[in-house]
Short mmCIF file of C-alpha atoms in Angstrom, two decimals:
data_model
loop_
_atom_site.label_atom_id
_atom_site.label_comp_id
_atom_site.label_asym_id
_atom_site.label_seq_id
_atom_site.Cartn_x
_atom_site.Cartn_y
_atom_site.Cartn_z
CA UNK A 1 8.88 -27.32 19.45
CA UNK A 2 10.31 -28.20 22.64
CA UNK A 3 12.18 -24.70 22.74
CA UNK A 4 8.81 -22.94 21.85
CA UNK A 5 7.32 -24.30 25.01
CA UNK A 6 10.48 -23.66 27.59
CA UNK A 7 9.73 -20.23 25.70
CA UNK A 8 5.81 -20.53 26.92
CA UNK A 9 6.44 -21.94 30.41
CA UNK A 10 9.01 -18.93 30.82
CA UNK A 11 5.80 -16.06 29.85
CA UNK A 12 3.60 -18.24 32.17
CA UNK A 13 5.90 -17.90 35.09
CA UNK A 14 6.27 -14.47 34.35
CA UNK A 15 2.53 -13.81 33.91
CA UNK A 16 1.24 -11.84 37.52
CA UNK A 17 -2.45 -13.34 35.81
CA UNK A 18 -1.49 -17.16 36.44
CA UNK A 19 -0.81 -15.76 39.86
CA UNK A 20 -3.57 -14.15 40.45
CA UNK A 21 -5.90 -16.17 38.80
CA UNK A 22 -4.59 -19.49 41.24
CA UNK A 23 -4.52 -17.39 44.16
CA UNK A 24 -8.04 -16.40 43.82
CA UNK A 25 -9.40 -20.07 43.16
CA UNK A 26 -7.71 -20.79 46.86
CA UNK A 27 -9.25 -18.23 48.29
CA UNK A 28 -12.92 -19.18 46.74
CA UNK A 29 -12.41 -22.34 47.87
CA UNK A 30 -11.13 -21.36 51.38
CA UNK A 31 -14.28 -19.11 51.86
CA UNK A 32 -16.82 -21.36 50.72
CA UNK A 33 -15.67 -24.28 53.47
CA UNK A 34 -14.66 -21.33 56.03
CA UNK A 35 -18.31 -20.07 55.40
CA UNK A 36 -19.98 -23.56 55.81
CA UNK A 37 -17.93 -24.50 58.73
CA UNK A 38 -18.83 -21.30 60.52
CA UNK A 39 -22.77 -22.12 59.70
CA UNK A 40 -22.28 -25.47 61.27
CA UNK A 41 -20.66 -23.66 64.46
CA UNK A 42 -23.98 -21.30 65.03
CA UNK A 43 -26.70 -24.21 64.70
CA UNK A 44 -24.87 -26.80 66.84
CA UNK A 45 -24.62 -29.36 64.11
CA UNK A 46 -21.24 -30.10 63.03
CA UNK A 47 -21.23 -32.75 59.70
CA UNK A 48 -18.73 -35.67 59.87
CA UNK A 49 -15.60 -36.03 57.70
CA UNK A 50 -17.27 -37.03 54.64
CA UNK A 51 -18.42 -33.46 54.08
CA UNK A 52 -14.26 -32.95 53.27
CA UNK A 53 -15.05 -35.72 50.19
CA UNK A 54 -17.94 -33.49 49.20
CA UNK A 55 -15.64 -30.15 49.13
CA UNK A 56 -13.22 -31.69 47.39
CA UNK A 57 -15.00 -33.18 44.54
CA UNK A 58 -17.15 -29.97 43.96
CA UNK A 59 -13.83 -28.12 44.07
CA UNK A 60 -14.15 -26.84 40.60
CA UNK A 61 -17.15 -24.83 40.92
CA UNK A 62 -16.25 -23.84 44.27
CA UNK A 63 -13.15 -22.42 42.91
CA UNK A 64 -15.42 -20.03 40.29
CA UNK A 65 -12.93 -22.04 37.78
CA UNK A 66 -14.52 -21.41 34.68
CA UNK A 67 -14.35 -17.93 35.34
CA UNK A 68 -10.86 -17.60 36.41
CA UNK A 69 -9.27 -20.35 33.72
CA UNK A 70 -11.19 -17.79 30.74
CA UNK A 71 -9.98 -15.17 31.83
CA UNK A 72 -6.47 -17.01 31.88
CA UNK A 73 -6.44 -18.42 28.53
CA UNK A 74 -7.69 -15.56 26.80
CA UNK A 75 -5.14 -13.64 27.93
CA UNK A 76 -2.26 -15.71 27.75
CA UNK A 77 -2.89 -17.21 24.17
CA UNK A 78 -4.07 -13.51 23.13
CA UNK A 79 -0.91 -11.97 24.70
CA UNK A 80 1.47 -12.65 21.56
CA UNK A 81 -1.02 -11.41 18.96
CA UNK A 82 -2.10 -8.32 21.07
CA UNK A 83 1.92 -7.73 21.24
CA UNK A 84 2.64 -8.29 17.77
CA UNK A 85 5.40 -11.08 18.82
CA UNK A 86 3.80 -13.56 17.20
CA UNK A 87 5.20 -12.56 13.74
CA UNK A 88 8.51 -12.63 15.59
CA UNK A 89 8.23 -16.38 16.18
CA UNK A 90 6.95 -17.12 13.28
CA UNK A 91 10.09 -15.40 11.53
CA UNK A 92 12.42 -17.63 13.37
CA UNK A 93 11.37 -20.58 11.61
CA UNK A 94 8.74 -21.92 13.58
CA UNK A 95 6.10 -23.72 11.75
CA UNK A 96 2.12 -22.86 12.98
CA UNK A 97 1.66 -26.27 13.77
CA UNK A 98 4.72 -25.62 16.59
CA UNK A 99 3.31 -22.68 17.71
CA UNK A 100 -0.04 -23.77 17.92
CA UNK A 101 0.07 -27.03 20.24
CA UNK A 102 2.83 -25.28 22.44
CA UNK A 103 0.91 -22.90 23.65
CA UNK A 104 -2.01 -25.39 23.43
CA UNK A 105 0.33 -28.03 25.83
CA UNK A 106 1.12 -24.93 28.55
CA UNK A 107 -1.77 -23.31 28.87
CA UNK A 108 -3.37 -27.43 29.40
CA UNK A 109 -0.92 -27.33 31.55
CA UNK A 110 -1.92 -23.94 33.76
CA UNK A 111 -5.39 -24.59 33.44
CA UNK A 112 -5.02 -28.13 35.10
CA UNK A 113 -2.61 -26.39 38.11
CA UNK A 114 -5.53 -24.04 38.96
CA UNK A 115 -7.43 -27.06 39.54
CA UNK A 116 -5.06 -28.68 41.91
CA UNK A 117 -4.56 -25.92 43.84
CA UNK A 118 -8.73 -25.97 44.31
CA UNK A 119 -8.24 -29.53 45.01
CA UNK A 120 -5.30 -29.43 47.75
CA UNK A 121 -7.06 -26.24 49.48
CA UNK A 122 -10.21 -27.91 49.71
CA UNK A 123 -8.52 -31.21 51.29
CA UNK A 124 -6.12 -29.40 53.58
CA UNK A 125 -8.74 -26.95 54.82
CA UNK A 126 -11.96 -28.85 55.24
CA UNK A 127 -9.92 -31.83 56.79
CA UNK A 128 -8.75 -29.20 59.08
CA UNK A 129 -11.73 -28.14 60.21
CA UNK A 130 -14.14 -31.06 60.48
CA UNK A 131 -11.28 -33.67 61.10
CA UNK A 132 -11.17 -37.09 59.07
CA UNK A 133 -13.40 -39.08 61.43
CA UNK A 134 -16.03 -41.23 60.12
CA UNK A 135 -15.54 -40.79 56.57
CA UNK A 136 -16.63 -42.76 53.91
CA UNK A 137 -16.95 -42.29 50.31
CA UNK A 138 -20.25 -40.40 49.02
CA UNK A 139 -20.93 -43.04 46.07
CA UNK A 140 -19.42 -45.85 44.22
CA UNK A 141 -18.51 -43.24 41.65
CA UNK A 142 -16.54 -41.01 43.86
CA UNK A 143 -13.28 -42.24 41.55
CA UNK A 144 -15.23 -41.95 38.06
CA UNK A 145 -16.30 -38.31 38.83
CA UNK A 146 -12.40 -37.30 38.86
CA UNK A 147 -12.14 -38.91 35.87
CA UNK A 148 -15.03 -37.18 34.11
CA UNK A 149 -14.02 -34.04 35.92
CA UNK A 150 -10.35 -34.22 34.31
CA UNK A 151 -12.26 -35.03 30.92
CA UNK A 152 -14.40 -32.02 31.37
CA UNK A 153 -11.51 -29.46 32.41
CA UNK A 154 -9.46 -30.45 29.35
CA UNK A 155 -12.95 -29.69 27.43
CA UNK A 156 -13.53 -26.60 28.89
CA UNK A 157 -9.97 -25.45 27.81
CA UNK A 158 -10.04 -26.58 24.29
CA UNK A 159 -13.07 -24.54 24.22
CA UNK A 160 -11.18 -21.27 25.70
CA UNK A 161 -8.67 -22.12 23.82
CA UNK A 162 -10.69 -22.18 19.90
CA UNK A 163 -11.96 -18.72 21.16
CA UNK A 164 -9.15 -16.90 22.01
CA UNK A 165 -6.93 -18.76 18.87
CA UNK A 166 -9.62 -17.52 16.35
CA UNK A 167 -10.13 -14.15 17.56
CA UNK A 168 -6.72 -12.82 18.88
CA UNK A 169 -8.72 -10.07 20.72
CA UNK A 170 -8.49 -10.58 24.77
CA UNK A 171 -11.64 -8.49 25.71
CA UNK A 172 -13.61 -10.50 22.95
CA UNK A 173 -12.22 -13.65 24.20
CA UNK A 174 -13.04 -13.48 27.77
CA UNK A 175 -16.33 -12.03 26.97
CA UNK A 176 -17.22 -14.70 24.71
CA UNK A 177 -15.65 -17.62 26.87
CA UNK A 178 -17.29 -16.86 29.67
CA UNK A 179 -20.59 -15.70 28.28
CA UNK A 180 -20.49 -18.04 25.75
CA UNK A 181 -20.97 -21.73 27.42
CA UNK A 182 -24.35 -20.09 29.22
CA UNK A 183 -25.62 -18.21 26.55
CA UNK A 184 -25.99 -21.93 24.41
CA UNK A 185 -27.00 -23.33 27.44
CA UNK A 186 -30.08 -20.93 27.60
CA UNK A 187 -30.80 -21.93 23.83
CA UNK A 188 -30.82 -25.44 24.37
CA UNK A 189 -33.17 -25.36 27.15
CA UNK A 190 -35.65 -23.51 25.43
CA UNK A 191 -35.24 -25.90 22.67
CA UNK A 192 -35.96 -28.56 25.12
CA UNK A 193 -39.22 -26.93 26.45
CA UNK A 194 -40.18 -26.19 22.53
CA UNK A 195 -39.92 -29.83 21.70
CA UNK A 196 -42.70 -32.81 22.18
CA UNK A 197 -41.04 -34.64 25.07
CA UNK A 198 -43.28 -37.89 23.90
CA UNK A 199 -40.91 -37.92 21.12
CA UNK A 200 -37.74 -37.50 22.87
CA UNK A 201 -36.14 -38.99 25.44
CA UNK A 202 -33.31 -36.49 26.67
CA UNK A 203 -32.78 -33.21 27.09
CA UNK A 204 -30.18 -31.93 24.19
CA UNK A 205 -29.12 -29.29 27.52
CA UNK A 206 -27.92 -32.52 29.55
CA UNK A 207 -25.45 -33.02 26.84
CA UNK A 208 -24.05 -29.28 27.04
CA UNK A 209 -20.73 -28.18 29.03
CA UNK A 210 -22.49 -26.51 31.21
CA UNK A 211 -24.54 -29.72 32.51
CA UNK A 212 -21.30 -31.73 32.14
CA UNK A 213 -19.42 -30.32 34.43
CA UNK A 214 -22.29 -30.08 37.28
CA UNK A 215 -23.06 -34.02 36.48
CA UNK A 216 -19.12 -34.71 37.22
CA UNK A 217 -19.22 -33.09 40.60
CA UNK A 218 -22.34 -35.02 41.20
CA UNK A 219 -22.35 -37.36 44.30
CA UNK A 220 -25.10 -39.38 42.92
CA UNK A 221 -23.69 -39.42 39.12
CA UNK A 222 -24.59 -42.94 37.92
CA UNK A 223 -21.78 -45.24 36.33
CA UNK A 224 -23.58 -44.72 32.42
CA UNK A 225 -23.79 -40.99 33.14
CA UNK A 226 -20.50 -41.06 33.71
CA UNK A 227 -19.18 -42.38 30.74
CA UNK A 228 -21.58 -40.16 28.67
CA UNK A 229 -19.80 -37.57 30.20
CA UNK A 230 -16.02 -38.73 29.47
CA UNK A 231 -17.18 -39.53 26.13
CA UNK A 232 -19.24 -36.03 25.44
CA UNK A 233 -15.97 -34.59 26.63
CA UNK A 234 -13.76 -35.88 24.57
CA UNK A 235 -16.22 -35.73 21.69
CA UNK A 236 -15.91 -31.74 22.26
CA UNK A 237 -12.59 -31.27 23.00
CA UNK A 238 -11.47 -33.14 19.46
CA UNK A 239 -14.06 -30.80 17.70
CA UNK A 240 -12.66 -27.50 19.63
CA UNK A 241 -8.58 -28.64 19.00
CA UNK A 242 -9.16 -29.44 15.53
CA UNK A 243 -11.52 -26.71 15.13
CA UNK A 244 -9.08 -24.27 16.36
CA UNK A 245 -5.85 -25.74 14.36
CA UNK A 246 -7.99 -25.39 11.07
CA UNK A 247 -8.90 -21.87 11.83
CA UNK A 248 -4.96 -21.21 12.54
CA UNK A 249 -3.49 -22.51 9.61
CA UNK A 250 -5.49 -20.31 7.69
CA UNK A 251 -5.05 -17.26 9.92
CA UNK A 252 -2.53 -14.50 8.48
CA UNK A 253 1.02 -14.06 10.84
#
């Protein structure tokens, strides 16, 4: 296995889409501080240093990442069965179990760079900009949000990752990864409008990806919601790993 991924990290440094894909997420982030900074400059009110904390901990919707890291992993797990190489690696004696969780482990590993890139631009930029003076932190779960955010992006991979596994088709893939998430998001708030609230106490929505993610870049996320999060994210990514490894061990080479 450990030659399978060399073999992976080798396509992924070759790929011109991890490229792209990471340049892009600097430049979303880039313009979305450039633009606020520029808005501060016209109306004479220029925010302290603690707007840099803010930047940086919504860095992963600021970086359109969810949109850029489908489009990624569709096309690099899709790559070998759109080429037909994947019956070449299979032939050398690689089991699917090998195959699978290397290219599950690289494209983790991608996935997380984009978001470090997002995070670094956002720090180095904003703290350019509006300087580092009187900062302090938004909320006593500044730290936790990382930690729920890191849960989440691992989530929102394994999710990419089930799609593109199962299907093999990179057009489907990216369609359905990045329709997919807000298309079940719709569903399950109409199911929370069609349901006696009396009788319920949540909102099944709050419990989707889609909510999870917003909640962990959340200055005012509470401690419990929090930990719902970390926990709904693992809860998910176990169901979309295993999910996916089932559906590959059945799958024809």
């Amino acid at each position: 296995m450990k030659n399978l991924i060399k073999f992976e990290f080798r396509k992924l440094f070759k790929s011109c889409t991890f490229y792209i894909c990471g340049s892009l997420a600097a430049f979303f982030v880039t313009i979305n501080i450039l633009s606020t900074y520029i808005l501060a400059v016209s109306i004479g009110e220029m925010p302290t240093g603690s707007i840099c904390l803010s930047f940086i901990q919504t860095a992963i919707n600021n970086s359109n990442f969810t949109l850029l890291s489908a489009i990624f992993v569709s096309i690099f797990v899709c790559a070998d069965q759109a080429g037909k190489t994947i019956k070449t690696i299979y032939a050398k004696g690689y089991s699917r179990t090998e195959v699978y969780f290397s290219k599950y482990i690289v494209s983790l590993i991608a996935t997380i760079i984009y978001v470090l890139v997002a995070y670094i631009f956002s720090a180095l930029f904003s703290f350019s900009l509006f300087g580092v003076k009187d900062i302090t932190l938004p909320s006593d779960t500044f730290g936790l949000s990382f930690v729920a955010q890191l849960i989440m992006i691992i989530t929102y991979h394994a999710l990419y990752f089930f799609v593109s596994n199962s299907l093999g088709n990179t057009g489907g893939s990216i369609a359905i990864c990045i329709l997919g998430p807000a298309f079940v998001n719709i569903i399950l708030s109409i199911f929370d409008l069609a349901i006696d609230s009396s009788k319920v106490s949540f909102l099944f929505s709050s419990y989707w990806l889609t909510s999870l993610l917003n909640v962990s870049q959340n200055s005012f996320m509470t401690f419990r919601r929090g930990i719902e999060v970390i926990i709904a994210g693992i809860i998910y990514s176990t169901l979309f790993i295993g999910g996916g490894y089932l559906i590959n061990k059945t799958k024809e080479a």
